[in-house]
Tab-separated table of N, CA and C in Angstrom:
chain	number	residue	atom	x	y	z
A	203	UNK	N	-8.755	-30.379	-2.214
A	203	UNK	CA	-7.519	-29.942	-1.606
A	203	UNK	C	-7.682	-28.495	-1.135
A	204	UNK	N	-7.329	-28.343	0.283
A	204	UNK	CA	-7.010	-26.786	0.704
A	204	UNK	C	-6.200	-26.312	0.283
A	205	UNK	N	-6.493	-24.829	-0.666
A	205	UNK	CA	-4.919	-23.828	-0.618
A	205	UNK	C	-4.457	-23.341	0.672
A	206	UNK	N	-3.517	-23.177	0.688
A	206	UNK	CA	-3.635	-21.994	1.999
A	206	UNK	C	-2.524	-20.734	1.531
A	207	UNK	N	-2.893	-20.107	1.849
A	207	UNK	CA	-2.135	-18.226	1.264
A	207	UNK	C	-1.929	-17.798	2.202
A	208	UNK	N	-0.862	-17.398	2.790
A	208	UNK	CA	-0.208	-17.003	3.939
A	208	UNK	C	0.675	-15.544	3.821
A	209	UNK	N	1.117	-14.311	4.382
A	209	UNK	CA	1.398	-13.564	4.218
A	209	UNK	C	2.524	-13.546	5.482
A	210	UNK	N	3.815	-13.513	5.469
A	210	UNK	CA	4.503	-12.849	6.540
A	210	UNK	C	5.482	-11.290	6.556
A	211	UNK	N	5.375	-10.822	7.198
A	211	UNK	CA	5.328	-9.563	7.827
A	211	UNK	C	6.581	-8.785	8.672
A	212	UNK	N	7.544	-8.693	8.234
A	212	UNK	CA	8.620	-8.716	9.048
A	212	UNK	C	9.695	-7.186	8.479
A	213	UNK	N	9.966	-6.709	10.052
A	213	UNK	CA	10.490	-5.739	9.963
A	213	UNK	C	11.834	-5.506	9.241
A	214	UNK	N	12.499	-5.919	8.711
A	214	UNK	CA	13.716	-6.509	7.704
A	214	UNK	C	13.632	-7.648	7.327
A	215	UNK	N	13.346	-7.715	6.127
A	215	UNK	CA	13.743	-9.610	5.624
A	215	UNK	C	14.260	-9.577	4.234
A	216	UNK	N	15.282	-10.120	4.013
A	216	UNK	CA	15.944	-11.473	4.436
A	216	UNK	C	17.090	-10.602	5.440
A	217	UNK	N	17.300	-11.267	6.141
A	217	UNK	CA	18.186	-10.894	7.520
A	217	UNK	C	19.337	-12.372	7.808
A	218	UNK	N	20.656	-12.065	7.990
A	218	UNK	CA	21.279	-12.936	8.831
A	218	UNK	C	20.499	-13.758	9.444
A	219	UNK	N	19.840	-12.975	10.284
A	219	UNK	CA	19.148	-14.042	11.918
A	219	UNK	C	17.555	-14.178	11.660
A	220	UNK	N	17.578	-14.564	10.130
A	220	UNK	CA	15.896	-15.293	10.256
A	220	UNK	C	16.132	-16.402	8.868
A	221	UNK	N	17.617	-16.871	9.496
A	221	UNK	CA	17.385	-18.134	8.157
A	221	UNK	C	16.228	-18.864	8.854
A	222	UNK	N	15.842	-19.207	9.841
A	222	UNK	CA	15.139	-20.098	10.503
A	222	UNK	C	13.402	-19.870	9.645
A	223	UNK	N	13.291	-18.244	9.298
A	223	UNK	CA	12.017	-17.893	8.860
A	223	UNK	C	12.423	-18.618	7.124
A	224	UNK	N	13.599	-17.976	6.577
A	224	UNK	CA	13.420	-18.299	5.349
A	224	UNK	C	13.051	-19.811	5.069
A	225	UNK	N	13.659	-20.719	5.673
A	225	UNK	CA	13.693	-22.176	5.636
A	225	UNK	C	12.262	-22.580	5.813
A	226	UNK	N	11.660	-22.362	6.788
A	226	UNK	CA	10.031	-22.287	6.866
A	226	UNK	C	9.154	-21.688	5.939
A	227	UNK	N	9.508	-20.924	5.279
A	227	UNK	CA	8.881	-20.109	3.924
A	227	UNK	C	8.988	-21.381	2.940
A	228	UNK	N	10.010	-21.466	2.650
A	228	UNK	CA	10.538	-22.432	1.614
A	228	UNK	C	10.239	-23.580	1.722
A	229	UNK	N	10.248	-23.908	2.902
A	229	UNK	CA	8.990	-25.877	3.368
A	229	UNK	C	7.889	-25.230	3.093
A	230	UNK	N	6.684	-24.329	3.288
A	230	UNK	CA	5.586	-23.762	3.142
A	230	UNK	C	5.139	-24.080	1.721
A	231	UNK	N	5.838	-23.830	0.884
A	231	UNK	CA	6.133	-23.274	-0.166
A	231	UNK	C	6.201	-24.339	-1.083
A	232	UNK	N	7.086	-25.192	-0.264
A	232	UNK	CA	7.323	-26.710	-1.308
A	232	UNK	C	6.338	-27.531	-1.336
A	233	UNK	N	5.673	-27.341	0.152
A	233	UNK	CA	4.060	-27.967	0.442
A	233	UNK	C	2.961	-26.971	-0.445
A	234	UNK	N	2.922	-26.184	-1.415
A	234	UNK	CA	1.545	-25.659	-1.960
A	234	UNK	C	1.527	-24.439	-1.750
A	235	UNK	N	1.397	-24.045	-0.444
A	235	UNK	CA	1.317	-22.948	-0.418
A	235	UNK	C	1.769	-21.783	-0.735
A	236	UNK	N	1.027	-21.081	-0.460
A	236	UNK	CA	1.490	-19.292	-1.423
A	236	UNK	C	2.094	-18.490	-0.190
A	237	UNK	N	3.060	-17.918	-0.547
A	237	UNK	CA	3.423	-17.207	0.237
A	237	UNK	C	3.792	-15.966	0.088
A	238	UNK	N	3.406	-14.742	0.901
A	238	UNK	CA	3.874	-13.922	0.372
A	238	UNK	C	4.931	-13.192	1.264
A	239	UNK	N	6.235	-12.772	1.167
A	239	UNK	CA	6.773	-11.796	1.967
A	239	UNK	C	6.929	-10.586	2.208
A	240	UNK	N	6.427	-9.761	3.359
A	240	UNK	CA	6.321	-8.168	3.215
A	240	UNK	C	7.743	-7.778	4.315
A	241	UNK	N	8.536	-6.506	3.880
A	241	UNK	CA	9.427	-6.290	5.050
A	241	UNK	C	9.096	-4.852	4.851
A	242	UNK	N	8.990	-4.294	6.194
A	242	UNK	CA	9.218	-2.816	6.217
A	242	UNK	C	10.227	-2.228	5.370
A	243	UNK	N	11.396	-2.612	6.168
A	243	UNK	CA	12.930	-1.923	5.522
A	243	UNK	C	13.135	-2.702	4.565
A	244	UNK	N	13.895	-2.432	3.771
A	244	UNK	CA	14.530	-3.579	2.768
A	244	UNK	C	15.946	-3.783	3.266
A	245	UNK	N	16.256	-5.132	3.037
A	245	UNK	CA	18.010	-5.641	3.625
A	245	UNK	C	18.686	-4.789	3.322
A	246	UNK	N	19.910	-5.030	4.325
A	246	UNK	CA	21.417	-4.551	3.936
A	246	UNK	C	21.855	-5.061	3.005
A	247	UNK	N	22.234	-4.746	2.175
A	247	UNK	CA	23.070	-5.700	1.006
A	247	UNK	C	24.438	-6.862	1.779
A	248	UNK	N	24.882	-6.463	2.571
A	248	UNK	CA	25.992	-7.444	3.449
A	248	UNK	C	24.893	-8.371	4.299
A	249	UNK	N	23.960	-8.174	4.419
A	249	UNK	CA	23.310	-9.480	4.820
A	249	UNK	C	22.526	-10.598	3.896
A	250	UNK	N	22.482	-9.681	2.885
A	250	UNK	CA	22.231	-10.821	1.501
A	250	UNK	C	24.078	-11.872	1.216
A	251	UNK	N	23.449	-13.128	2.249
A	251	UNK	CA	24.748	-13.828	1.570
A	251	UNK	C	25.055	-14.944	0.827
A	252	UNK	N	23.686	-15.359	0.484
A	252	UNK	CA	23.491	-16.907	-0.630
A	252	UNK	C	22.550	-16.120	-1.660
A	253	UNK	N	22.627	-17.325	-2.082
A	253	UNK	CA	21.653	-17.259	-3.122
A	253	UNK	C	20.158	-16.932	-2.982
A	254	UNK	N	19.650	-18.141	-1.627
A	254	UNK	CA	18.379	-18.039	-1.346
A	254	UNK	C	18.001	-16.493	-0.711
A	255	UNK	N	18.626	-16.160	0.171
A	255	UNK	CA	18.855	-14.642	0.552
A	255	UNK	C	18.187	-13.841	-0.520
A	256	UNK	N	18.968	-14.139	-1.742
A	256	UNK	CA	18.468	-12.727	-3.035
A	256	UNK	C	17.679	-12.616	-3.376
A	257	UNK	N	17.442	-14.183	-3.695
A	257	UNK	CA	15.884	-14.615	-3.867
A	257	UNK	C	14.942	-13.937	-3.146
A	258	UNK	N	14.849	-14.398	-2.263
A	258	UNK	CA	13.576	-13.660	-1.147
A	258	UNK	C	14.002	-13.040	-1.121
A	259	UNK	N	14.843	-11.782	-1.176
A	259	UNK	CA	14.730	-10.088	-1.344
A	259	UNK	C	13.933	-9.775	-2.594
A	260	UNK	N	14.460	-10.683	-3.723
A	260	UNK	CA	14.046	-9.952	-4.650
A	260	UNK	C	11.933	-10.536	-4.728
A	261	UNK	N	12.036	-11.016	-4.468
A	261	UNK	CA	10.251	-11.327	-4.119
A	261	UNK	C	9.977	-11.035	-2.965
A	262	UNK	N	10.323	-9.989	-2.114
A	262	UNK	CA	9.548	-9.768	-1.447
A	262	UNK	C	9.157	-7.999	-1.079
A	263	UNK	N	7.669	-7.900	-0.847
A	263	UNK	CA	7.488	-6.202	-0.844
A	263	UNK	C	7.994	-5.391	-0.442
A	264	UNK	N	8.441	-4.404	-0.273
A	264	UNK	CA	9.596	-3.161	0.549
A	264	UNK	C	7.828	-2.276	0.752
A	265	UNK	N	7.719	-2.389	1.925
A	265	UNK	CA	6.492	-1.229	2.399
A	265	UNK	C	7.572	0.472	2.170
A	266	UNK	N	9.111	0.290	2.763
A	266	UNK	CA	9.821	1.897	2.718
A	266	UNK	C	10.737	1.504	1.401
A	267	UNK	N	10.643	2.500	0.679
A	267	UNK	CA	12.183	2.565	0.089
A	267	UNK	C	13.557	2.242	0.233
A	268	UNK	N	14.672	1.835	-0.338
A	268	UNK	CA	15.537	1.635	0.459
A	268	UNK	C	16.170	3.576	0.390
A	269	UNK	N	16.945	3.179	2.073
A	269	UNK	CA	17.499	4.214	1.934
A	269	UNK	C	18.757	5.027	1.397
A	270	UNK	N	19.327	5.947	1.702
A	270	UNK	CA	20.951	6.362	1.075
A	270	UNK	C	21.870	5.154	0.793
């Protein structure tokens, strides 16, 4: 069996306008694979609005700090 380890890369995540990415993470994910999520910024807190949202904030890397 192939692993496959995948890394995505995104300038804010989790965001309103990338359920489309989270949902694809999460099929990825259910199929085996590893995934990892990196976001530059870290979310707005008003765009964290489910559950799955928190989730992938809270697993995923902050390259900046959050700010004020």
């Amino acid at each position: 069996m192939v692993s496959v380890r995948l890394a995505y890369v995104i300038g804010r995540y989790p965001a309103a306008s990338h359920a489309f990415v989270l949902r694809e993470i999460e099929a990825l994910r259910g199929l085996g694979a590893v995934i990892e999520t990196i976001t530059i910024r870290p979310p707005r807190r008003a765009e964290l609005l489910t559950s799955a949202d928190r989730l992938a904030a809270a697993s995923t890397y902050r390259v900046l700090p959050a700010g004020r």
